Coordinates of C-alpha atoms in Angstrom, one line a residue:
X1 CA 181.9 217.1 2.6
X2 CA 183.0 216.4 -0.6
X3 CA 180.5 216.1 -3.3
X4 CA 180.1 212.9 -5.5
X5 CA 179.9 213.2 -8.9
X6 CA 180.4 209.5 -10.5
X7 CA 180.2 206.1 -9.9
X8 CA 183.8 205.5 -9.6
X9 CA 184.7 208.1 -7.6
X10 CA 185.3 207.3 -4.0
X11 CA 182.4 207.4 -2.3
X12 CA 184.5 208.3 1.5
X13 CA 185.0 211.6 3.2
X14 CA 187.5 212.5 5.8
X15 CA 186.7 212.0 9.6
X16 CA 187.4 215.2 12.2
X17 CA 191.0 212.8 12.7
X18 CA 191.8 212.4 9.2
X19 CA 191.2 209.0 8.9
X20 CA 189.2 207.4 5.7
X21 CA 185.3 206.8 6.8
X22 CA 183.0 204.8 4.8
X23 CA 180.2 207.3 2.9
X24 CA 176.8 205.7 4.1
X25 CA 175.5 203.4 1.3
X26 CA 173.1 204.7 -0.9
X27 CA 169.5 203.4 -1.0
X28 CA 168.7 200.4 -2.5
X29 CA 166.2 199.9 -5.5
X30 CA 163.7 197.9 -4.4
X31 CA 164.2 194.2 -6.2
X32 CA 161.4 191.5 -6.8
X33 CA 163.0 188.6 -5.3
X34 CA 160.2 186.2 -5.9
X35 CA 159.8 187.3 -10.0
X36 CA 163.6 186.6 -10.0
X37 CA 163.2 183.1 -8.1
X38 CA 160.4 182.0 -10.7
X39 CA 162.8 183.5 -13.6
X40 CA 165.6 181.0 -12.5
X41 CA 163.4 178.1 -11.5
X42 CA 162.3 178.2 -15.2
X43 CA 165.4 178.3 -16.4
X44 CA 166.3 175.5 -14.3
X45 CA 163.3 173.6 -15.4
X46 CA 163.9 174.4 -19.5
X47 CA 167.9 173.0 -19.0
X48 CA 166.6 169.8 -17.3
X49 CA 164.2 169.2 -20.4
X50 CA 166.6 170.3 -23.1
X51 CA 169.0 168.2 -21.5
X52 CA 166.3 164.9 -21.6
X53 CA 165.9 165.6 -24.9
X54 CA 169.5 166.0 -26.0
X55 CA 170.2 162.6 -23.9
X56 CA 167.9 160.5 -23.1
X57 CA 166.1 158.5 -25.9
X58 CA 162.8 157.8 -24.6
X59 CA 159.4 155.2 -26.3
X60 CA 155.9 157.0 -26.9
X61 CA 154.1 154.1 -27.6
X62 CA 155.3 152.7 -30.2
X63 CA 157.3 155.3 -31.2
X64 CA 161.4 155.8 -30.1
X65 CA 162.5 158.6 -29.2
X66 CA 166.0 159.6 -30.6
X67 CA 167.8 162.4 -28.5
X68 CA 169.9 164.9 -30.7
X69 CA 173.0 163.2 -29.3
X70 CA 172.3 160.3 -31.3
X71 CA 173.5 158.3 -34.6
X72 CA 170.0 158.6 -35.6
X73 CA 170.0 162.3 -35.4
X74 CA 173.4 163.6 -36.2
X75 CA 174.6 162.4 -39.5
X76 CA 178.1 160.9 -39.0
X77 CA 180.8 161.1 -41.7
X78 CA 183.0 158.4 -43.1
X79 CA 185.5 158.5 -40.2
X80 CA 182.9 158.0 -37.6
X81 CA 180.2 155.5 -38.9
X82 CA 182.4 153.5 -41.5
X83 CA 181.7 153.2 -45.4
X84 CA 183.5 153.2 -48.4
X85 CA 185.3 156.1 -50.6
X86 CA 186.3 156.0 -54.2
X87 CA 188.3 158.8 -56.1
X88 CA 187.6 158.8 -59.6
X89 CA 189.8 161.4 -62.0
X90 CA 188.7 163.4 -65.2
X91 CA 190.2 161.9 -68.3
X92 CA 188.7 164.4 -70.5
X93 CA 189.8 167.9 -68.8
X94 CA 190.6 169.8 -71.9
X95 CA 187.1 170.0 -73.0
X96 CA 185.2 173.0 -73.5
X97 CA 182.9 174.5 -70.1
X98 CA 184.6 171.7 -68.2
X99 CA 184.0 173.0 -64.9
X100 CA 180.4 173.1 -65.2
X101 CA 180.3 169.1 -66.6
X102 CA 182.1 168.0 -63.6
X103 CA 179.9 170.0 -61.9
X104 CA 177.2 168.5 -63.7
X105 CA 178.5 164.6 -63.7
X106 CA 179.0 165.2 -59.9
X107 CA 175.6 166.1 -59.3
X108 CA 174.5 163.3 -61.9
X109 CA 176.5 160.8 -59.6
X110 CA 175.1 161.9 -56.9
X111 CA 171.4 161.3 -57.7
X112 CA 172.4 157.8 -58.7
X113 CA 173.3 157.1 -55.4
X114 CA 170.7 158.6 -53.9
X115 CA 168.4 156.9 -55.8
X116 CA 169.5 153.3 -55.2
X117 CA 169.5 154.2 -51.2
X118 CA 172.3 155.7 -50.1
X119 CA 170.4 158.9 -49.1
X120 CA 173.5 160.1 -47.2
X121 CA 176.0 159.6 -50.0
X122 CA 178.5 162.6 -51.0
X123 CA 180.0 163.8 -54.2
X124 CA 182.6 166.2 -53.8
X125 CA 184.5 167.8 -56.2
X126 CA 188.4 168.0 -55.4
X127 CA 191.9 168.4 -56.8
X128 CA 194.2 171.3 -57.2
X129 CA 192.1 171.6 -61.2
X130 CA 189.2 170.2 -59.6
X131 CA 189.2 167.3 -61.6
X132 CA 188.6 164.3 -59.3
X133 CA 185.4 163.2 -57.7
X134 CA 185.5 162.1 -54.1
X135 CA 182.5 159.7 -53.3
X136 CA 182.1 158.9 -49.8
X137 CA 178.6 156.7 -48.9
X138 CA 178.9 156.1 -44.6
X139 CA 177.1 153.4 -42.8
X140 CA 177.5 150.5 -45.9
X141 CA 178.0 147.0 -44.8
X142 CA 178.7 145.2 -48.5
X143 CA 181.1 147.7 -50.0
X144 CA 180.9 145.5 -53.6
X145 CA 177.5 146.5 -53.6
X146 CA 178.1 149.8 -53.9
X147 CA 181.3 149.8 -55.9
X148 CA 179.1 147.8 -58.5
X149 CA 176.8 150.5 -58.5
X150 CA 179.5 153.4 -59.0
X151 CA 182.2 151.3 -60.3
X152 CA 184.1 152.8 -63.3
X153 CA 181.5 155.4 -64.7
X154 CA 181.3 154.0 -68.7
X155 CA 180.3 155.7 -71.8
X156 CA 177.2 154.8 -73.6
X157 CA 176.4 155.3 -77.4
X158 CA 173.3 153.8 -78.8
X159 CA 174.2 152.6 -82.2
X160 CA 172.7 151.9 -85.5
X161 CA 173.5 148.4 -86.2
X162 CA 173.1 148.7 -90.0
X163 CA 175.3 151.9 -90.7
X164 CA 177.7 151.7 -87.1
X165 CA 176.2 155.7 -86.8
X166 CA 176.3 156.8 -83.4
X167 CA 172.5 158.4 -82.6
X168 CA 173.1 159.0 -79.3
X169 CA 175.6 158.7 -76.3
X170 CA 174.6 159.5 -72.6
X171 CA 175.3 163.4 -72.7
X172 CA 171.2 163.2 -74.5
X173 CA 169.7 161.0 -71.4
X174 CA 169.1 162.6 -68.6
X175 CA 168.1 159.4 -66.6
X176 CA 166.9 155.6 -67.0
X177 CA 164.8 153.8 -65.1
X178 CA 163.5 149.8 -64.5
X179 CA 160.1 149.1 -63.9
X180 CA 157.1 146.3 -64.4
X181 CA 154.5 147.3 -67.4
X182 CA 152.0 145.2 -68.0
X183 CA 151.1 146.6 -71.5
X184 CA 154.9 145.1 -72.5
X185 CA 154.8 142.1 -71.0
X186 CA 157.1 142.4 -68.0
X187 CA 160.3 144.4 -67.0
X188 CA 161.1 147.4 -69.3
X189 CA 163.6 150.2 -68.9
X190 CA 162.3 153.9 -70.2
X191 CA 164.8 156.5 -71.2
X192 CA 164.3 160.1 -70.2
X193 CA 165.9 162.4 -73.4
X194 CA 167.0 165.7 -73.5
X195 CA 165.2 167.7 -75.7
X196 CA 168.1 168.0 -78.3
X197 CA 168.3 163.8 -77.5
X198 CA 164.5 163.4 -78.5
X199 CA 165.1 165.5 -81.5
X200 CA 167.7 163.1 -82.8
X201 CA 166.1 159.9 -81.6
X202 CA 162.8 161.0 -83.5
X203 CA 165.2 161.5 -86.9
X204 CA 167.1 158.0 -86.4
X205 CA 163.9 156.1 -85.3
X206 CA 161.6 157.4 -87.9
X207 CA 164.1 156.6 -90.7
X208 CA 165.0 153.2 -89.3
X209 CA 161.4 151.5 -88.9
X210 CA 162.0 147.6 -88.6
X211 CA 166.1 147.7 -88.2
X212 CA 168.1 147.2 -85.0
X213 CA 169.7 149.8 -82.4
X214 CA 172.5 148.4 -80.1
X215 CA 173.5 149.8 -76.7
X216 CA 177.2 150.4 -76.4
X217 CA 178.8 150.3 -73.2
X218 CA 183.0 151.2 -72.7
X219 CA 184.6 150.8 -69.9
X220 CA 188.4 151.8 -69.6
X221 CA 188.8 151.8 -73.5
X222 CA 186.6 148.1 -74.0
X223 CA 183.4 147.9 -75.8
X224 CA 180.4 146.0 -75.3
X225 CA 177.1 145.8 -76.7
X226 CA 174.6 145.4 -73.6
X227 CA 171.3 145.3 -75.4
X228 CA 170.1 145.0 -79.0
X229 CA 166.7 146.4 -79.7
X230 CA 164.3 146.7 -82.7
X231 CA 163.0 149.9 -83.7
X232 CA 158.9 148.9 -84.1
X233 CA 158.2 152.5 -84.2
X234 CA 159.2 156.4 -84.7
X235 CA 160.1 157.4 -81.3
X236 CA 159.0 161.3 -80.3
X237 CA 159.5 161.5 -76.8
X238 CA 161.1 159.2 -74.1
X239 CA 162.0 155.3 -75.3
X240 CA 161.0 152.5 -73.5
X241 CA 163.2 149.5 -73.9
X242 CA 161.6 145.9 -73.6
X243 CA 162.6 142.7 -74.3
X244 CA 162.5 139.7 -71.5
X245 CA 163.9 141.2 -68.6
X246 CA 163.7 140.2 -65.3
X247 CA 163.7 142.6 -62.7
X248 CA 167.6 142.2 -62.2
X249 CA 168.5 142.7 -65.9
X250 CA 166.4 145.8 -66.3
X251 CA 168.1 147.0 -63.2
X252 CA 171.6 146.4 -64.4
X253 CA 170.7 147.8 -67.4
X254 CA 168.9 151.5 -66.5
X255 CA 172.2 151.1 -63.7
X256 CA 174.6 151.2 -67.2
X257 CA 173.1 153.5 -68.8
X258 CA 172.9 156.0 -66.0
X259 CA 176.5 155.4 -65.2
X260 CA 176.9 157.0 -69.2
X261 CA 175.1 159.6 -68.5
X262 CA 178.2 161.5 -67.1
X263 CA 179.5 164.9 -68.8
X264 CA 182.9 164.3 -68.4
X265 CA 185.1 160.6 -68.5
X266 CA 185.6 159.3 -65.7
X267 CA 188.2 156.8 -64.4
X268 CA 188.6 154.8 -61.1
X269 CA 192.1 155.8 -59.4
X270 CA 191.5 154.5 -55.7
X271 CA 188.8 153.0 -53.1
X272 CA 188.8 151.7 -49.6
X273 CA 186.7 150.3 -47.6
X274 CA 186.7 151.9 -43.5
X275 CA 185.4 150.0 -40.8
X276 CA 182.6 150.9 -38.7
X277 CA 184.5 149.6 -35.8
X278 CA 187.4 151.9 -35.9
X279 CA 184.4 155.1 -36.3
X280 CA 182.6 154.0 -33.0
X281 CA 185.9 154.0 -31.4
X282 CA 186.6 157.5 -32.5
X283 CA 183.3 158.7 -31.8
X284 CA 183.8 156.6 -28.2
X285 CA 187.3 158.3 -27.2
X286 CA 186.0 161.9 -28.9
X287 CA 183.5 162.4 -26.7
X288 CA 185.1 160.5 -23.8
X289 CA 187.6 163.8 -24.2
X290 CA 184.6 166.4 -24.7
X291 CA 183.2 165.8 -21.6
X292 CA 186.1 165.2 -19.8
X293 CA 187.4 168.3 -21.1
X294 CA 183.4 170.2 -20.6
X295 CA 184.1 168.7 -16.5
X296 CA 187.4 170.8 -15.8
X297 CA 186.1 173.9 -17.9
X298 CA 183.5 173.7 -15.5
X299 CA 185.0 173.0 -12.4
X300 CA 187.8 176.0 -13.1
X301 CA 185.2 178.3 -13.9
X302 CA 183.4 178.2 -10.4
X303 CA 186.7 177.6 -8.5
X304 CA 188.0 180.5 -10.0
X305 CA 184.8 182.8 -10.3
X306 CA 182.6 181.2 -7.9
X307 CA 179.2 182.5 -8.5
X308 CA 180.0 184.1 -11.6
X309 CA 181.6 180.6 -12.7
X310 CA 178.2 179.2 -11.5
X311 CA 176.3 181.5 -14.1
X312 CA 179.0 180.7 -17.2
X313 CA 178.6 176.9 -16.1
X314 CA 174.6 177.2 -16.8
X315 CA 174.8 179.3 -19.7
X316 CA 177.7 176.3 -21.5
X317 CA 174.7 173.8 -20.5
X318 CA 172.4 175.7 -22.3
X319 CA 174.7 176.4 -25.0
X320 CA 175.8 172.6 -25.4
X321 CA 172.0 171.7 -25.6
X322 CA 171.4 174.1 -28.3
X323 CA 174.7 172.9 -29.9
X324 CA 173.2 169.5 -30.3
X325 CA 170.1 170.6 -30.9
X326 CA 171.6 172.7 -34.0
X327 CA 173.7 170.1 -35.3
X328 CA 170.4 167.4 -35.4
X329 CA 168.3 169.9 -37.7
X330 CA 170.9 171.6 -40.0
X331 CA 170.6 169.2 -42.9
X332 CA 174.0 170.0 -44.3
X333 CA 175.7 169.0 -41.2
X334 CA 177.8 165.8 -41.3
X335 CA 179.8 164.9 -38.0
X336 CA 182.9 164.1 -38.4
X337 CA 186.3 164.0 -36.1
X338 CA 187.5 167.6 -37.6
X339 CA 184.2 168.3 -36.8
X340 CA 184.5 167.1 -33.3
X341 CA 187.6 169.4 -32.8
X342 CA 185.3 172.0 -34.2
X343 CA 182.5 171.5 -31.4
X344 CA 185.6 171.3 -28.5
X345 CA 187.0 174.6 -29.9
X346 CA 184.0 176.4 -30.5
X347 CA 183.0 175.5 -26.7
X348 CA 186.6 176.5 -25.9
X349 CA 186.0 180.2 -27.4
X350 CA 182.7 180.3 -25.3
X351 CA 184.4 180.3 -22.4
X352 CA 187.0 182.6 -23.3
X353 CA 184.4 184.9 -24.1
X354 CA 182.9 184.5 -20.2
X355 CA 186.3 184.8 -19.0
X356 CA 186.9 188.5 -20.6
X357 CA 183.5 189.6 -18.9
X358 CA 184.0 188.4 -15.4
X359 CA 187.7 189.7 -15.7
X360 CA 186.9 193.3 -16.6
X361 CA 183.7 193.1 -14.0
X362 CA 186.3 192.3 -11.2
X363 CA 188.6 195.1 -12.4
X364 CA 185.3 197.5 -12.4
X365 CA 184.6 196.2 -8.6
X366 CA 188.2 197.1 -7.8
X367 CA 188.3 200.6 -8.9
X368 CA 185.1 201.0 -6.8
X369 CA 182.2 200.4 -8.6
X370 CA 179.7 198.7 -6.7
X371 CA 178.7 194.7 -7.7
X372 CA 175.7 195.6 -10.1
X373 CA 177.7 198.5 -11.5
X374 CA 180.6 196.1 -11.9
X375 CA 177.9 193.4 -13.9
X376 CA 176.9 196.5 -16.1
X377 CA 180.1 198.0 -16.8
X378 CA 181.9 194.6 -17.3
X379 CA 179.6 193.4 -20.1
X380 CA 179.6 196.9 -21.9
X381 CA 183.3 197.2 -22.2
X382 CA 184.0 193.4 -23.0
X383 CA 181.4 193.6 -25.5
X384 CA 183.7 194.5 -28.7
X385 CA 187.0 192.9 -27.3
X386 CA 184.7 189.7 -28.3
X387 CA 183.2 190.6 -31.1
X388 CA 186.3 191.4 -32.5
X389 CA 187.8 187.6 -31.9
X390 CA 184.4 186.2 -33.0
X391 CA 184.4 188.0 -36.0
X392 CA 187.6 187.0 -37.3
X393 CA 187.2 183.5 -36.4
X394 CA 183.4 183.9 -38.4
X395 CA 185.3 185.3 -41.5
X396 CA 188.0 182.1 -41.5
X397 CA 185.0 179.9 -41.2
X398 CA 183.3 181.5 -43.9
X399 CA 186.7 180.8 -46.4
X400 CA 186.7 177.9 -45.0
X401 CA 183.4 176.5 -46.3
X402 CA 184.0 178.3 -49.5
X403 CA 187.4 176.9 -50.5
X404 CA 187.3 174.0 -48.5
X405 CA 186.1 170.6 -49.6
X406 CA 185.5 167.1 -47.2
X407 CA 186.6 166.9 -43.8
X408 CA 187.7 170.9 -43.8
X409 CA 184.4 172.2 -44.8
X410 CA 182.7 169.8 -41.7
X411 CA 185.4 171.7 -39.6
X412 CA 184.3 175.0 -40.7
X413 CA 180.9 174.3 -40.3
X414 CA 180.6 173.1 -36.8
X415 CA 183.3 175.2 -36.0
X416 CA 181.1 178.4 -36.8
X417 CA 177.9 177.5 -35.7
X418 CA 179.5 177.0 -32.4
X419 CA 181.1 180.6 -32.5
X420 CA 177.4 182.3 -33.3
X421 CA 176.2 180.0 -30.7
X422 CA 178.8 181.0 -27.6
X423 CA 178.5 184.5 -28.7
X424 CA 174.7 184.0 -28.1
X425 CA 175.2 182.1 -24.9
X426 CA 178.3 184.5 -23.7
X427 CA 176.4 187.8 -24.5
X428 CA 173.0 187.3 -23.6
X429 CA 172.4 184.3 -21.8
X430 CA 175.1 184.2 -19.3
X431 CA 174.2 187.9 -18.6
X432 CA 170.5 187.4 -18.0
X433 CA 171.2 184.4 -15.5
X434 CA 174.2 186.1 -13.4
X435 CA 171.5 189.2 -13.2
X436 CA 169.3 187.0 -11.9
X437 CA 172.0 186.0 -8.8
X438 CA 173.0 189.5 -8.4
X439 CA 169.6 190.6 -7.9
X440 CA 169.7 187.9 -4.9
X441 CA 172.6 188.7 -4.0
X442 CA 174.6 191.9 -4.4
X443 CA 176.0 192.9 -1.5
X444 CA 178.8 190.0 -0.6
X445 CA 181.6 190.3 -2.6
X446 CA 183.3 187.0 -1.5
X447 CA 180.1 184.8 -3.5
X448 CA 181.5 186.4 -6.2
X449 CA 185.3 186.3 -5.5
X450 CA 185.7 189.9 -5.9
X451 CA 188.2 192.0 -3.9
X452 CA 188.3 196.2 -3.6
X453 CA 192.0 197.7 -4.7
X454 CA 193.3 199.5 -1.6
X455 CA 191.9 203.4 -2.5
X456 CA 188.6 201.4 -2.1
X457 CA 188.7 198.6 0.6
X458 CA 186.2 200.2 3.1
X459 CA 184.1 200.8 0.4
X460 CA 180.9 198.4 0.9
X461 CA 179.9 196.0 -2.1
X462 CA 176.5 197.9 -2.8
X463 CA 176.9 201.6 -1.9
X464 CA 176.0 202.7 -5.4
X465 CA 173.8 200.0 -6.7
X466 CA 170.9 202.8 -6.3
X467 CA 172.7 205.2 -8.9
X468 CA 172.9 202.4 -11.6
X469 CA 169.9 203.1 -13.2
X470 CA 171.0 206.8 -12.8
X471 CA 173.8 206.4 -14.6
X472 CA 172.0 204.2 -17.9
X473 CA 168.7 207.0 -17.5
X474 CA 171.7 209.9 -18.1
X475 CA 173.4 207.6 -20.8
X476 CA 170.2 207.4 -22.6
X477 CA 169.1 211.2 -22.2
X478 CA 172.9 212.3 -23.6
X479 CA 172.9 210.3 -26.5
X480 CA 169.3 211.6 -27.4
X481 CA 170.3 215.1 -26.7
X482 CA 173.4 214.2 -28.9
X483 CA 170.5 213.1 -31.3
X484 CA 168.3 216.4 -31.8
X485 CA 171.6 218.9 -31.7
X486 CA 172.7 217.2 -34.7
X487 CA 169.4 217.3 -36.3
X488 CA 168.9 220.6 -35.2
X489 CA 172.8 221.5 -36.9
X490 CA 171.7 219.4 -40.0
X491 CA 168.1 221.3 -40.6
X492 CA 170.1 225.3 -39.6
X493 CA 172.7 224.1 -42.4
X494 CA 169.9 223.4 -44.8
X495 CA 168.0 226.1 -44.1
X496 CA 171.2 228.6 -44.9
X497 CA 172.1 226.7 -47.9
X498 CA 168.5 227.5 -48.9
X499 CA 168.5 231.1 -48.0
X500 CA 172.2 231.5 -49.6
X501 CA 170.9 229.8 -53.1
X502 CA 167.5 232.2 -52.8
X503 CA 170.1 235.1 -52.5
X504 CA 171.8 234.1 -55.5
X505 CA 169.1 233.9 -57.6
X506 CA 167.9 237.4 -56.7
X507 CA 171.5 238.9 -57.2

C-alpha cells in the first residue's frame, strides 16, 4: 500500500483488479456541537440587536430613540438635506503668508457660523491657488438669514474721528460679541484684541481721552461709518462698546465687525439656495438602489455558494450594521451622494473579497483536500490576493482625502472606512461563522456546492479532516525550528567574529 505523505495527495490505493478504491477515512476530531450551536445562536442574537438598533427608532420614556440609519444620526450634506452654498474669492492673493490667512479667515468664518447656530456649517478651501472659500450650511430653511450673516465679508477700521488715523482694522480683533450689562445700562458689544491690537488701542485711547472713535465698515469698495463712540477712558485690555442698543443692534453690530475680522478680502462670486425636497428624493432613490442592490448580492451569493454564500450573507449583515454604526459616531463624517456610491462600492469590494475565498476553497476541495482542509487552505492563500486590492484602494483613499476638497473627500472617506470594514468582515468574521457550519457540517459537499476534479471523485468530503490540525501543529513546529537554526547561525557567526578579532589582537 502506498504510503500517504500530504494532504493533497490521493488518499486511494489500487484494488487486487486494478481498479481505484476509496482509502478508509481518517478519524474524525471529536467536535463540540453544542459550544458551536451556542456560538452561532449568539451571533444570531447580536445581528438581530445591531440590526434594531441600526433600524428601528424606538421611545424610552420620554426619550426617542434615533437608529444610526437616521437624519438625526448621520450628518447629511448639502445634496441630501438641502441648504445654501456661497463661493466667495480672494481679492488680496498677492499678500505675504497668504496661504495661512485664508487658512486663518476660513477658520475665522467658520466659528461665525458656528456660533450663530449653524453647528454643521462648512468652510472649505478650494480653487486651483486655493483662493476661494466654499461655504455650505445644510438643513436651513430662510437662506437670507444666513446670507445676511455671511454676506460679503467687509473690512473694518476703527477710526480717529479728529485726525482720520486708522488705530485698528479687524486683523487686531479676534472676536466681538453682544450681550446685556447692567453696569452700562443695556446692550453692549465687547471686543476681544490681539495682543499687538491691545497694545495700539491702549496708545490711541490713552492719548485721545474725551474725543470720538468711528467704526468703519467697506463693503465691495463703499464706506460706512456703523458706530461712533467716545473714548471716556484709556483702554488696556478688551473694549466694551455701549451706547443704546437694543439687543438687535448690538447683534448687527458684533455680526460686522466679526465679518472684518477676516485675514484676507473677500468677495461674493456666487450662491444658491438647494431644496430639501430634491435631497430627500436623492437620499429616497439612493437607498432604494442600496438595498435593492444588498438583495441580489445576497441572493447570488447563496445561489451560487450555498452554505458558504449563507456565511458571506451574515458576515455583509454584520458588516452593514457596523457600517452604519461607524458612520453615526465618526464626527467628520458628512453623508453625501458621492458618499453613497462610496458605501455601495465599498460593500461591492466586500463581496469580492468573499468571492476570492470560496473560489480558491472550491479549487482546494477539487484537488482533494478534504472540506475543513479546503476552509483552511482557502483563507490562507486568498489572504494577500486581498490585501493587495485593499491596499491599493486604502492608498487612493488616503490621496483622496488629502488633495481632495467637498464632495470627493466625503467619497474618500466613506469609501475607505468601508474597505477596513469588509476587510474586517471578509477576513475574520465570515471565517469564524462558516467555521462554525463546517464544524456542523463537514462531510456533504453538495451544502457547500463543492465538486471533486476527476483524480479525486471517490474521494469522500472528510477523509482528512483528522490530519488538519496535523498539518497547522507541523507548520508551527517548522517555522520555529526555522526560528532557533537562525539564531543558532546568528550567535556561531558572532561568536567567530569574536574569536577572529581576539586573534588579531594577539597577532
Amino acid at each position: 500500500m502506498a504510503e500517504t505523505t500530504s494532504l493533497t495527495e490521493v488518499a486511494q490505493e489500487n484494488g487486487p483488479d486494478g481498479k481505484k478504491v476509496n482509502a478508509p477515512p481518517v478519524a474524525h476530531k471529536p467536535i463540540k456541537k453544542k459550544s458551536t450551536i451556542i456560538k452561532l445562536v449568539f451571533i444570531g442574537i447580536a445581528l438581530i440587536v445591531g440590526m434594531i438598533l441600526a433600524f428601528c427608532p424606538m421611545r424610552f420614556g420620554f426619550t426617542l430613540y434615533h437608529p444610526f440609519m437616521s437624519k438625526e444620526a448621520i450628518s447629511l450634506g448639502l445634496d441630501l438635506q438641502g441648504g445654501v452654498y456661497a463661493v466667495y474669492q480672494a481679492t488680496n492673493t498677492d499678500t505675504e503668508n497668504f496661504d495661512s490667512k485664508m487658512e486663518g479667515t476660513r477658520s475665522s468664518l467658520e466659528a461665525l457660523l458656528v456660533s450663530k447656530g449653524y453647528a454643521e456649517a462648512t468652510v472649505i478651501i478650494e480653487g486651483s491657488n486655493n483662493d476661494r472659500l466654499r461655504v455650505e450650511i445644510p438643513d436651513v430653511e430662510d437662506a437670507s438669514d444666513v446670507l445676511k450673516i455671511i454676506g460679503e465679508p467687509a473690512e473694518i477700521e476703527f477710526v480717529l474721528d479728529e485726525t482720520k488715523e486708522t488705530v485698528i482694522t479687524g486683523t487686531d480683533v479676534v472676536r466681538a460679541q453682544s450681550f446685556y450689562s447692567p453696569n452700562d445700562g443695556g446692550y453692549v458689544v465687547s471686543l476681544e484684541l490681539t495682543s499687538d491690537g491691545q497694545d495700539k488701542f491702549f496708545k490711541a485711547t490713552s492719548e485721545n481721552i474725551d474725543k470720538t472713535m468711528s467704526i468703519v465698515v467697506t463693503i465691495g469698495g463703499e464706506s460706512e461709518t456703523i458706530s461712533t463712540a467716545t473714548i471716556n477712558t484709556a483702554i488696556s485690555g478688551n473694549a466694551i462698546i455701549s451706547g443704546g442698543f437694543t439687543a438687535e443692534s448690538a447683534q448687527k453690530l458684533a455680526d460686522q465687525i466679526n465679518s472684518g475680522t477676516f485675514d484676507v478680502s473677500l468677495e461674493l462670486k456666487e450662491t444658491e439656495t438647494i431644496s430639501p425636497t430634491l435631497g430627500d428624493n436623492a437620499l429616497k432613490y439612493g437607498l432604494i438602489a442600496g438595498v435593492v442592490g444588498f438583495v441580489l448580492v445576497i441572493a447570488f451569493m447563496c445561489l451560487v455558494y450555498r452554505l458558504l454564500g449563507v456565511a458571506a450573507a451574515v458576515a455583509l449583515l454584520i458588516y452593514v450594521v457596523l457600517y452604519l454604526f461607524f458612520l453615526a459616531v465618526l464626527p467628520w463624517v458628512q453623508l453625501t451622494l458621492p458618499g453613497i456610491a462610496g458605501i455601495l462600492l465599498s460593500i461591492g469590494m466586500a463581496v469580492d473579497a468573499n468571492v476570492i475565498i470560496f473560489e480558491r476553497i472550491k479549487e482546494e476541495y477539487r484537488n482533494g483536500k478534504s472540506i475543513m482542509a479546503a476552509y483552511h487552505a482557502g483563507f490562507k492563500k486568498a489572504l494577500f490576493a486581498i490585501l493587495d486590492s485593499n491596499v491599493t484602494t486604502v492608498i487612493a483613499c488616503v490621496l483622496l482625502l488629502l488633495l481632495g476638497t467637498g464632495s470627493v473627500s466625503g467619497f474618500a472617506l466613506t469609501l475607505l472606512v468601508g474597505v477596513l470594514l469588509s476587510l474586517f468582515t471578509a477576513l475574520l468574521v465570515s471565517r469564524g461563522i462558516l467555521k462554525y457550519f463546517i464544524n456542523l457540517n463537514s462531510h456533504s459537499e453538495k451544502l457547500y456546492n463543492l465538486k471533486r476534479g476527476r483524480m479525486f471523485e471517490n474521494l469522500s468530503a472528510d477523509a482528512t479532516d483528522a490530519g488538519v490540525q496535523e498539518m497547522m501543529d507541523r507548520e508551527a513546529k517548522e517555522k520555529q525550528e526555522a526560528k532557533e537554526e537562525k539564531k543558532r547561525l546568528k550567535e556561531l557567526e558572532k561568536s567567530g567574529k569574536e574569536r577572529r578579532a581576539s586573534e588579531g589582537g594577539e597577532a
